[in-house]
């Protein structure tokens, strides 16, 4: 069995990675693309040779190049969400190489999708939009219902509770929060019970905020 196939059989045990493993601060603008490129190189050397994996790695390089080239074109804004997203992508790739995150191919696909979403926004608009303002409305059937804490996580980190975050105010709606382009999971919590997670691709379109409707029952 190849190294790749063996890694693909790994199953992440909740809590296996401690809170200290998940980055809490983004890499700086001067280092984030260098670190991401190094992470991609490590994955390239680590992987054996499945066609799907090679295709994904080529996509990682292409999309990272598109993003890095467009970085100076971004509007002046808080870059932290975007830099944090790229930092977490590097983190996921590094976990994959160290055989502590699995299944391996799924983790690679999630990073590839995150970078593809970011690069697709650049290709569409001809410039980089670093964040989109987002807020969430919670619904119980046909009616909006308040008093819910709304949590979210980058889709690739869904198995790591240490990566979860929440909006500052309860619904409904929540306060507005900036998100970098990417795929996220959103869910609501009330009285210790969580709603079903909802997967959303967030891609900014000019400066229009994104309103998310989240079913809680």
Coordinates of N, CA, C and O in Angstrom, one line a residue, residues 15-164:
X15 N -10.5 15.9 19.2 CA -9.6 16.2 20.3 C -8.2 15.8 20.2 O -7.3 16.0 21.0
X16 N -7.9 15.0 19.1 CA -6.5 14.5 18.9 C -5.5 15.7 18.7 O -4.4 15.6 19.2
X17 N -6.0 16.8 18.0 CA -5.2 18.0 17.9 C -5.6 18.9 19.0 O -6.8 19.2 19.1
X18 N -4.7 19.5 19.7 CA -5.0 20.4 20.8 C -5.3 21.8 20.3 O -5.0 22.1 19.1
X19 N -5.8 22.6 21.1 CA -6.1 24.0 20.7 C -4.9 24.7 20.3 O -4.9 25.6 19.4
X20 N -3.7 24.3 20.9 CA -2.5 25.0 20.5 C -2.0 24.7 19.1 O -1.2 25.4 18.5
X21 N -2.6 23.6 18.5 CA -2.2 23.3 17.1 C -2.8 24.2 16.1 O -2.2 24.4 15.0
X22 N -3.9 24.8 16.4 CA -4.6 25.6 15.4 C -4.1 27.0 15.5 O -4.2 27.6 16.6
X23 N -3.6 27.6 14.5 CA -3.1 29.0 14.5 C -4.2 30.0 15.0 O -5.3 29.9 14.6
X24 N -3.8 30.9 15.9 CA -4.7 31.9 16.4 C -4.5 33.2 15.7 O -5.3 34.1 15.8
X25 N -3.3 33.4 15.2 CA -2.9 34.7 14.5 C -2.4 34.3 13.1 O -1.8 33.3 12.9
X26 N -2.7 35.2 12.1 CA -2.3 34.9 10.8 C -0.8 35.2 10.6 O -0.2 36.0 11.3
X27 N -0.2 34.5 9.6 CA 1.1 34.9 9.2 C 1.1 36.3 8.6 O 0.1 36.8 8.1
X28 N 2.2 37.0 8.7 CA 2.3 38.3 8.2 C 2.2 38.4 6.7 O 2.5 37.3 6.0
X29 N 1.9 39.5 6.1 CA 1.8 39.7 4.7 C 3.1 39.3 4.0 O 3.1 38.8 2.9
X30 N 4.2 39.6 4.7 CA 5.5 39.4 4.1 C 5.9 37.9 4.0 O 6.8 37.5 3.2
X31 N 5.3 37.1 4.8 CA 5.7 35.7 4.9 C 4.6 34.7 4.5 O 5.0 33.5 4.2
X32 N 3.4 35.1 4.4 CA 2.3 34.1 4.2 C 2.4 33.3 2.9 O 2.2 32.1 2.9
X33 N 2.7 34.0 1.8 CA 2.8 33.3 0.5 C 4.0 32.4 0.5 O 4.0 31.3 -0.2
X34 N 5.1 32.8 1.1 CA 6.3 32.0 1.1 C 6.0 30.7 1.9 O 6.4 29.6 1.5
X35 N 5.3 30.8 3.0 CA 5.0 29.6 3.9 C 4.1 28.7 3.2 O 4.2 27.5 3.2
X36 N 3.1 29.3 2.5 CA 2.1 28.5 1.8 C 2.8 27.7 0.6 O 2.5 26.6 0.4
X37 N 3.7 28.4 -0.1 CA 4.4 27.8 -1.2 C 5.3 26.6 -0.7 O 5.4 25.5 -1.3
X38 N 5.9 26.8 0.5 CA 6.7 25.8 1.1 C 5.8 24.6 1.5 O 6.2 23.4 1.3
X39 N 4.6 24.8 2.0 CA 3.7 23.8 2.4 C 3.3 23.0 1.2 O 3.2 21.7 1.3
X40 N 3.0 23.6 0.1 CA 2.7 22.9 -1.1 C 3.8 22.1 -1.6 O 3.6 20.9 -2.1
X41 N 5.0 22.6 -1.5 CA 6.2 21.8 -1.9 C 6.4 20.6 -1.1 O 6.7 19.5 -1.6
X42 N 6.1 20.7 0.2 CA 6.2 19.5 1.1 C 5.2 18.5 0.7 O 5.5 17.3 0.7
X43 N 4.0 18.9 0.4 CA 2.9 17.9 0.0 C 3.3 17.3 -1.3 O 3.1 16.1 -1.5
X44 N 3.8 18.0 -2.2 CA 4.2 17.5 -3.5 C 5.3 16.4 -3.3 O 5.2 15.4 -4.0
X45 N 6.2 16.6 -2.4 CA 7.3 15.6 -2.2 C 6.7 14.4 -1.4 O 7.2 13.3 -1.6
X46 N 5.8 14.6 -0.6 CA 5.2 13.6 0.3 C 4.3 12.7 -0.5 O 4.3 11.4 -0.2
X47 N 3.5 13.2 -1.4 CA 2.5 12.4 -2.1 C 3.2 11.4 -3.0 O 4.3 11.7 -3.5
X48 N 2.6 10.3 -3.2 CA 3.1 9.3 -4.2 C 2.7 9.8 -5.6 O 3.2 10.8 -6.1
X49 N 1.7 9.1 -6.2 CA 1.4 9.5 -7.6 C 0.0 9.2 -8.0 O -0.2 8.7 -9.1
X50 N -1.0 9.5 -7.2 CA -2.4 9.3 -7.7 C -2.8 10.4 -8.6 O -2.5 11.6 -8.3
X51 N -3.4 10.2 -9.8 CA -3.7 11.3 -10.7 C -4.5 12.4 -10.1 O -4.3 13.6 -10.3
X52 N -5.5 12.0 -9.2 CA -6.3 13.1 -8.6 C -5.4 14.0 -7.7 O -5.5 15.2 -7.7
X53 N -4.5 13.4 -6.9 CA -3.7 14.2 -6.0 C -2.8 15.1 -6.8 O -2.6 16.2 -6.4
X54 N -2.2 14.6 -7.9 CA -1.3 15.4 -8.7 C -2.0 16.6 -9.3 O -1.5 17.7 -9.4
X55 N -3.2 16.3 -9.7 CA -4.1 17.4 -10.3 C -4.3 18.5 -9.3 O -4.3 19.7 -9.6
X56 N -4.6 18.1 -8.0 CA -4.9 19.0 -7.0 C -3.7 19.8 -6.6 O -3.8 21.1 -6.4
X57 N -2.6 19.2 -6.6 CA -1.3 19.9 -6.2 C -1.0 21.0 -7.3 O -0.6 22.1 -7.0
X58 N -1.2 20.6 -8.6 CA -1.0 21.6 -9.7 C -2.0 22.8 -9.5 O -1.6 23.9 -9.7
X59 N -3.2 22.5 -9.1 CA -4.2 23.5 -8.9 C -3.8 24.4 -7.7 O -4.0 25.7 -7.8
X60 N -3.2 23.9 -6.7 CA -2.8 24.7 -5.5 C -1.7 25.7 -6.0 O -1.8 26.9 -5.6
X61 N -0.8 25.3 -6.8 CA 0.3 26.2 -7.3 C -0.3 27.3 -8.2 O 0.0 28.4 -8.0
X62 N -1.2 26.9 -9.1 CA -1.7 27.8 -10.0 C -2.6 28.9 -9.3 O -2.4 30.1 -9.5
X63 N -3.5 28.5 -8.4 CA -4.3 29.4 -7.7 C -3.6 30.3 -6.7 O -3.9 31.5 -6.6
X64 N -2.6 29.7 -6.0 CA -1.8 30.5 -5.1 C -1.1 31.6 -5.9 O -1.0 32.8 -5.5
X65 N -0.6 31.3 -7.1 CA 0.1 32.3 -7.9 C -0.8 33.4 -8.3 O -0.5 34.6 -8.4
X66 N -2.1 33.1 -8.7 CA -3.1 34.1 -9.1 C -3.4 35.0 -7.9 O -3.4 36.2 -8.0
X67 N -3.5 34.4 -6.7 CA -3.8 35.2 -5.5 C -2.7 36.1 -5.2 O -2.8 37.3 -4.9
X68 N -1.5 35.6 -5.2 CA -0.3 36.4 -4.8 C -0.1 37.5 -5.8 O 0.2 38.7 -5.4
X69 N -0.2 37.3 -7.0 CA 0.0 38.3 -8.0 C -1.0 39.4 -7.9 O -0.7 40.6 -8.1
X70 N -2.3 39.1 -7.5 CA -3.3 40.1 -7.3 C -3.3 40.8 -6.0 O -4.1 41.8 -5.8
X71 N -2.5 40.3 -5.0 CA -2.6 40.8 -3.7 C -2.4 42.3 -3.6 O -3.1 43.0 -2.9
X72 N -1.4 42.9 -4.4 CA -1.3 44.4 -4.3 C -2.5 45.2 -4.8 O -2.6 46.3 -4.6
X73 N -3.4 44.5 -5.6 CA -4.5 45.2 -6.2 C -5.7 45.3 -5.2 O -6.7 46.0 -5.5
X74 N -5.6 44.7 -4.0 CA -6.7 44.7 -3.1 C -7.0 46.1 -2.6 O -6.2 47.0 -2.5
X75 N -8.3 46.3 -2.2 CA -8.7 47.6 -1.6 C -8.1 47.7 -0.2 O -7.9 46.6 0.5
X76 N -7.9 48.9 0.3 CA -7.4 49.0 1.7 C -8.5 48.6 2.6 O -9.6 49.1 2.6
X77 N -8.2 47.6 3.4 CA -9.1 47.0 4.3 C -8.4 46.2 5.4 O -7.2 46.1 5.3
X78 N -9.1 45.6 6.3 CA -8.5 44.7 7.3 C -8.2 43.4 6.6 O -9.1 42.7 6.2
X79 N -6.9 43.1 6.4 CA -6.5 42.0 5.7 C -6.5 40.7 6.5 O -6.2 39.6 6.0
X80 N -6.8 40.8 7.8 CA -6.6 39.7 8.7 C -7.4 38.5 8.3 O -6.9 37.3 8.3
X81 N -8.7 38.6 8.0 CA -9.5 37.4 7.6 C -8.8 36.6 6.4 O -8.8 35.4 6.4
X82 N -8.4 37.4 5.4 CA -7.8 36.7 4.3 C -6.4 36.1 4.6 O -6.2 34.9 4.3
X83 N -5.6 36.8 5.4 CA -4.3 36.2 5.8 C -4.5 35.0 6.7 O -3.8 34.0 6.6
X84 N -5.6 35.1 7.5 CA -5.9 33.9 8.4 C -6.3 32.7 7.6 O -6.0 31.6 7.9
X85 N -7.1 32.9 6.5 CA -7.5 31.9 5.6 C -6.3 31.2 5.0 O -6.2 29.9 5.0
X86 N -5.4 31.9 4.5 CA -4.2 31.4 3.9 C -3.3 30.7 4.9 O -2.7 29.6 4.6
X87 N -3.3 31.2 6.1 CA -2.5 30.6 7.2 C -3.1 29.2 7.5 O -2.4 28.2 7.7
X88 N -4.4 29.1 7.6 CA -5.1 27.9 7.9 C -4.9 26.9 6.8 O -4.8 25.6 7.1
X89 N -4.9 27.3 5.6 CA -4.6 26.4 4.4 C -3.2 25.8 4.6 O -3.0 24.6 4.4
X90 N -2.2 26.6 5.0 CA -0.9 26.1 5.2 C -0.9 25.0 6.4 O -0.3 24.0 6.3
X91 N -1.7 25.4 7.4 CA -1.8 24.5 8.6 C -2.4 23.1 8.1 O -1.8 22.1 8.5
X92 N -3.4 23.1 7.3 CA -4.0 21.9 6.9 C -3.0 21.1 6.1 O -2.9 19.8 6.2
X93 N -2.3 21.7 5.2 CA -1.3 21.0 4.4 C -0.2 20.4 5.3 O 0.2 19.3 5.0
X94 N 0.2 21.1 6.3 CA 1.3 20.6 7.2 C 0.8 19.4 8.0 O 1.5 18.5 8.2
X95 N -0.5 19.5 8.4 CA -1.1 18.4 9.2 C -1.1 17.1 8.3 O -0.9 16.0 8.7
X96 N -1.4 17.3 7.0 CA -1.6 16.2 6.1 C -0.2 15.5 5.9 O -0.1 14.3 6.0
X97 N 0.8 16.3 5.8 CA 2.2 15.8 5.6 C 2.6 15.0 6.8 O 3.3 14.0 6.7
X98 N 2.3 15.5 8.0 CA 2.7 14.9 9.2 C 1.8 13.7 9.6 O 2.0 13.1 10.7
X99 N 0.9 13.3 8.7 CA 0.0 12.1 9.0 C -0.8 12.3 10.2 O -1.2 11.3 10.9
X100 N -1.2 13.5 10.6 CA -2.0 13.8 11.7 C -3.4 14.3 11.3 O -4.2 14.7 12.2
X101 N -3.6 14.4 10.1 CA -5.0 14.8 9.6 C -5.4 13.9 8.5 O -4.7 13.6 7.6
X102 N -6.7 13.5 8.5 CA -7.2 12.6 7.5 C -8.7 12.7 7.4 O -9.3 13.3 8.2
X103 N -9.2 12.1 6.3 CA -8.5 11.4 5.3 C -7.6 12.4 4.5 O -8.1 13.5 4.2
X104 N -6.5 11.9 4.0 CA -5.5 12.8 3.4 C -6.1 13.5 2.1 O -5.9 14.7 1.9
X105 N -6.7 12.7 1.2 CA -7.1 13.2 0.0 C -8.2 14.2 0.2 O -8.3 15.3 -0.5
X106 N -9.1 14.0 1.2 CA -10.2 14.9 1.5 C -9.6 16.3 2.0 O -10.1 17.3 1.6
X107 N -8.6 16.2 2.8 CA -8.0 17.4 3.3 C -7.4 18.2 2.2 O -7.5 19.4 2.1
X108 N -6.7 17.5 1.3 CA -6.1 18.2 0.1 C -7.2 18.8 -0.7 O -7.0 19.9 -1.2
X109 N -8.3 18.1 -0.9 CA -9.4 18.7 -1.7 C -9.9 19.9 -1.1 O -10.3 20.9 -1.8
X110 N -10.0 20.0 0.2 CA -10.6 21.1 0.9 C -9.7 22.3 0.8 O -10.2 23.5 0.6
X111 N -8.4 22.2 0.9 CA -7.5 23.3 0.7 C -7.5 23.7 -0.7 O -7.6 24.9 -1.0
X112 N -7.6 22.8 -1.7 CA -7.6 23.1 -3.1 C -8.9 24.0 -3.4 O -8.9 24.9 -4.1
X113 N -10.0 23.6 -2.8 CA -11.3 24.3 -3.0 C -11.2 25.7 -2.4 O -11.6 26.7 -3.1
X114 N -10.6 25.8 -1.2 CA -10.5 27.2 -0.6 C -9.7 28.1 -1.5 O -10.1 29.3 -1.7
X115 N -8.5 27.6 -2.0 CA -7.7 28.5 -2.8 C -8.4 28.7 -4.2 O -8.2 29.8 -4.8
X116 N -9.1 27.8 -4.7 CA -9.8 27.9 -6.0 C -10.9 29.0 -5.8 O -11.1 29.8 -6.8
X117 N -11.6 29.0 -4.7 CA -12.6 30.0 -4.5 C -12.0 31.4 -4.5 O -12.5 32.4 -5.1
X118 N -10.9 31.6 -3.8 CA -10.2 32.8 -3.7 C -9.7 33.3 -5.1 O -9.9 34.4 -5.5
X119 N -9.1 32.3 -5.8 CA -8.6 32.7 -7.1 C -9.7 33.0 -8.1 O -9.6 33.8 -9.0
X120 N -10.8 32.3 -8.0 CA -12.0 32.5 -8.9 C -12.5 33.9 -8.8 O -12.9 34.5 -9.7
X121 N -12.5 34.5 -7.5 CA -12.9 35.8 -7.3 C -12.0 36.8 -8.1 O -12.4 37.8 -8.7
X122 N -10.7 36.5 -8.0 CA -9.7 37.4 -8.7 C -9.9 37.3 -10.2 O -10.0 38.4 -10.9
X123 N -10.1 36.1 -10.7 CA -10.3 36.0 -12.1 C -11.6 36.7 -12.6 O -11.6 37.2 -13.7
X124 N -12.6 36.6 -11.8 CA -13.9 37.3 -12.2 C -13.8 38.8 -12.1 O -14.3 39.4 -13.1
X125 N -13.2 39.3 -11.1 CA -13.2 40.8 -10.9 C -11.9 41.5 -11.4 O -11.9 42.7 -11.4
X126 N -10.9 40.7 -11.7 CA -9.6 41.4 -12.1 C -8.9 42.1 -11.0 O -7.9 42.8 -11.2
X127 N -9.3 41.9 -9.8 CA -8.6 42.4 -8.6 C -9.0 41.5 -7.4 O -10.0 40.8 -7.5
X128 N -8.3 41.7 -6.3 CA -8.6 40.9 -5.1 C -9.5 41.6 -4.1 O -9.2 42.8 -3.8
X129 N -10.6 41.0 -3.7 CA -11.4 41.6 -2.7 C -11.2 40.8 -1.4 O -11.5 39.6 -1.4
X130 N -10.6 41.4 -0.4 CA -10.1 40.6 0.7 C -11.2 40.1 1.7 O -11.0 39.1 2.4
X131 N -12.4 40.7 1.7 CA -13.4 40.2 2.7 C -14.8 40.6 2.2 O -14.9 41.6 1.5
X132 N -15.7 39.9 2.7 CA -17.1 40.2 2.5 C -17.8 40.2 3.8 O -17.7 39.3 4.7
X133 N -18.6 41.3 4.1 CA -19.3 41.4 5.3 C -20.5 40.5 5.3 O -21.3 40.4 4.4
X134 N -20.7 39.7 6.4 CA -21.7 38.6 6.5 C -22.4 38.7 7.8 O -21.8 38.9 8.8
X135 N -23.7 38.4 7.7 CA -24.5 38.2 9.0 C -25.5 37.2 8.8 O -25.8 36.8 7.6
X136 N -26.0 36.6 9.9 CA -26.9 35.4 9.8 C -28.2 35.7 10.5 O -28.3 36.3 11.5
X137 N -29.3 35.2 9.8 CA -30.6 35.2 10.4 C -31.0 33.8 10.7 O -30.8 32.9 9.9
X138 N -31.6 33.5 11.8 CA -32.0 32.2 12.2 C -33.5 32.1 12.1 O -34.3 33.0 12.5
X139 N -33.9 30.9 11.6 CA -35.4 30.7 11.3 C -35.8 29.4 11.9 O -35.2 28.3 11.8
X140 N -37.0 29.4 12.6 CA -37.7 28.2 13.0 C -38.9 28.1 12.1 O -39.9 28.8 12.3
X141 N -38.8 27.2 11.1 CA -39.9 27.1 10.2 C -40.0 28.4 9.4 O -39.0 29.0 8.9
X142 N -41.2 29.0 9.3 CA -41.4 30.2 8.5 C -41.1 31.5 9.2 O -41.3 32.6 8.7
X143 N -40.8 31.4 10.5 CA -40.6 32.6 11.3 C -39.1 32.7 11.8 O -38.5 31.8 12.1
X144 N -38.6 34.0 11.8 CA -37.3 34.2 12.4 C -37.4 34.1 13.9 O -38.4 34.4 14.5
X145 N -36.4 33.5 14.4 CA -36.3 33.2 15.9 C -35.0 33.7 16.4 O -33.9 33.4 15.8
X146 N -35.0 34.4 17.5 CA -33.8 35.0 18.1 C -33.3 34.2 19.3 O -33.8 33.1 19.6
X147 N -32.2 34.7 19.8 CA -31.5 34.1 21.0 C -30.6 32.9 20.7 O -30.2 32.2 21.6
X148 N -30.2 32.8 19.4 CA -29.2 31.7 19.0 C -27.8 32.3 18.9 O -27.6 33.3 18.3
X149 N -26.9 31.5 19.5 CA -25.5 31.8 19.2 C -25.2 31.1 17.8 O -25.6 30.0 17.6
X150 N -24.5 31.9 17.0 CA -24.2 31.4 15.6 C -22.7 31.1 15.5 O -21.9 32.0 15.7
X151 N -22.4 29.9 15.2 CA -21.0 29.5 15.2 C -20.6 29.2 13.7 O -21.5 29.0 12.9
X152 N -19.3 29.2 13.4 CA -18.8 28.9 12.1 C -17.4 28.4 12.1 O -16.7 28.5 13.1
X153 N -17.0 27.8 11.0 CA -15.6 27.3 10.9 C -15.3 27.1 9.4 O -16.2 26.9 8.6
X154 N -14.1 27.3 9.1 CA -13.7 27.0 7.7 C -13.9 25.5 7.5 O -13.6 24.7 8.3
X155 N -14.5 25.2 6.3 CA -14.9 23.8 6.1 C -13.8 22.8 6.3 O -14.1 21.7 6.9
X156 N -12.6 23.1 5.9 CA -11.5 22.1 6.1 C -11.2 21.8 7.5 O -10.5 20.8 7.8
X157 N -11.6 22.7 8.4 CA -11.3 22.5 9.9 C -12.5 22.0 10.7 O -12.5 22.2 11.9
X158 N -13.5 21.5 10.0 CA -14.8 21.2 10.6 C -14.6 20.2 11.8 O -15.4 20.1 12.7
X159 N -13.6 19.3 11.7 CA -13.4 18.3 12.7 C -12.6 18.8 13.9 O -12.4 18.0 14.9
X160 N -12.2 20.0 13.9 CA -11.4 20.6 15.0 C -12.2 21.6 15.8 O -12.2 22.8 15.4
X161 N -12.8 21.2 16.9 CA -13.5 22.2 17.7 C -12.7 23.4 18.1 O -13.2 24.5 18.3
X162 N -11.3 23.3 18.2 CA -10.5 24.4 18.6 C -10.5 25.5 17.5 O -10.2 26.7 17.8
X163 N -11.0 25.2 16.3 CA -11.0 26.2 15.2 C -12.4 26.9 15.2 O -12.5 27.8 14.4
X164 N -13.3 26.5 15.9 CA -14.7 27.1 15.9 C -14.6 28.5 16.4 O -13.9 28.9 17.3

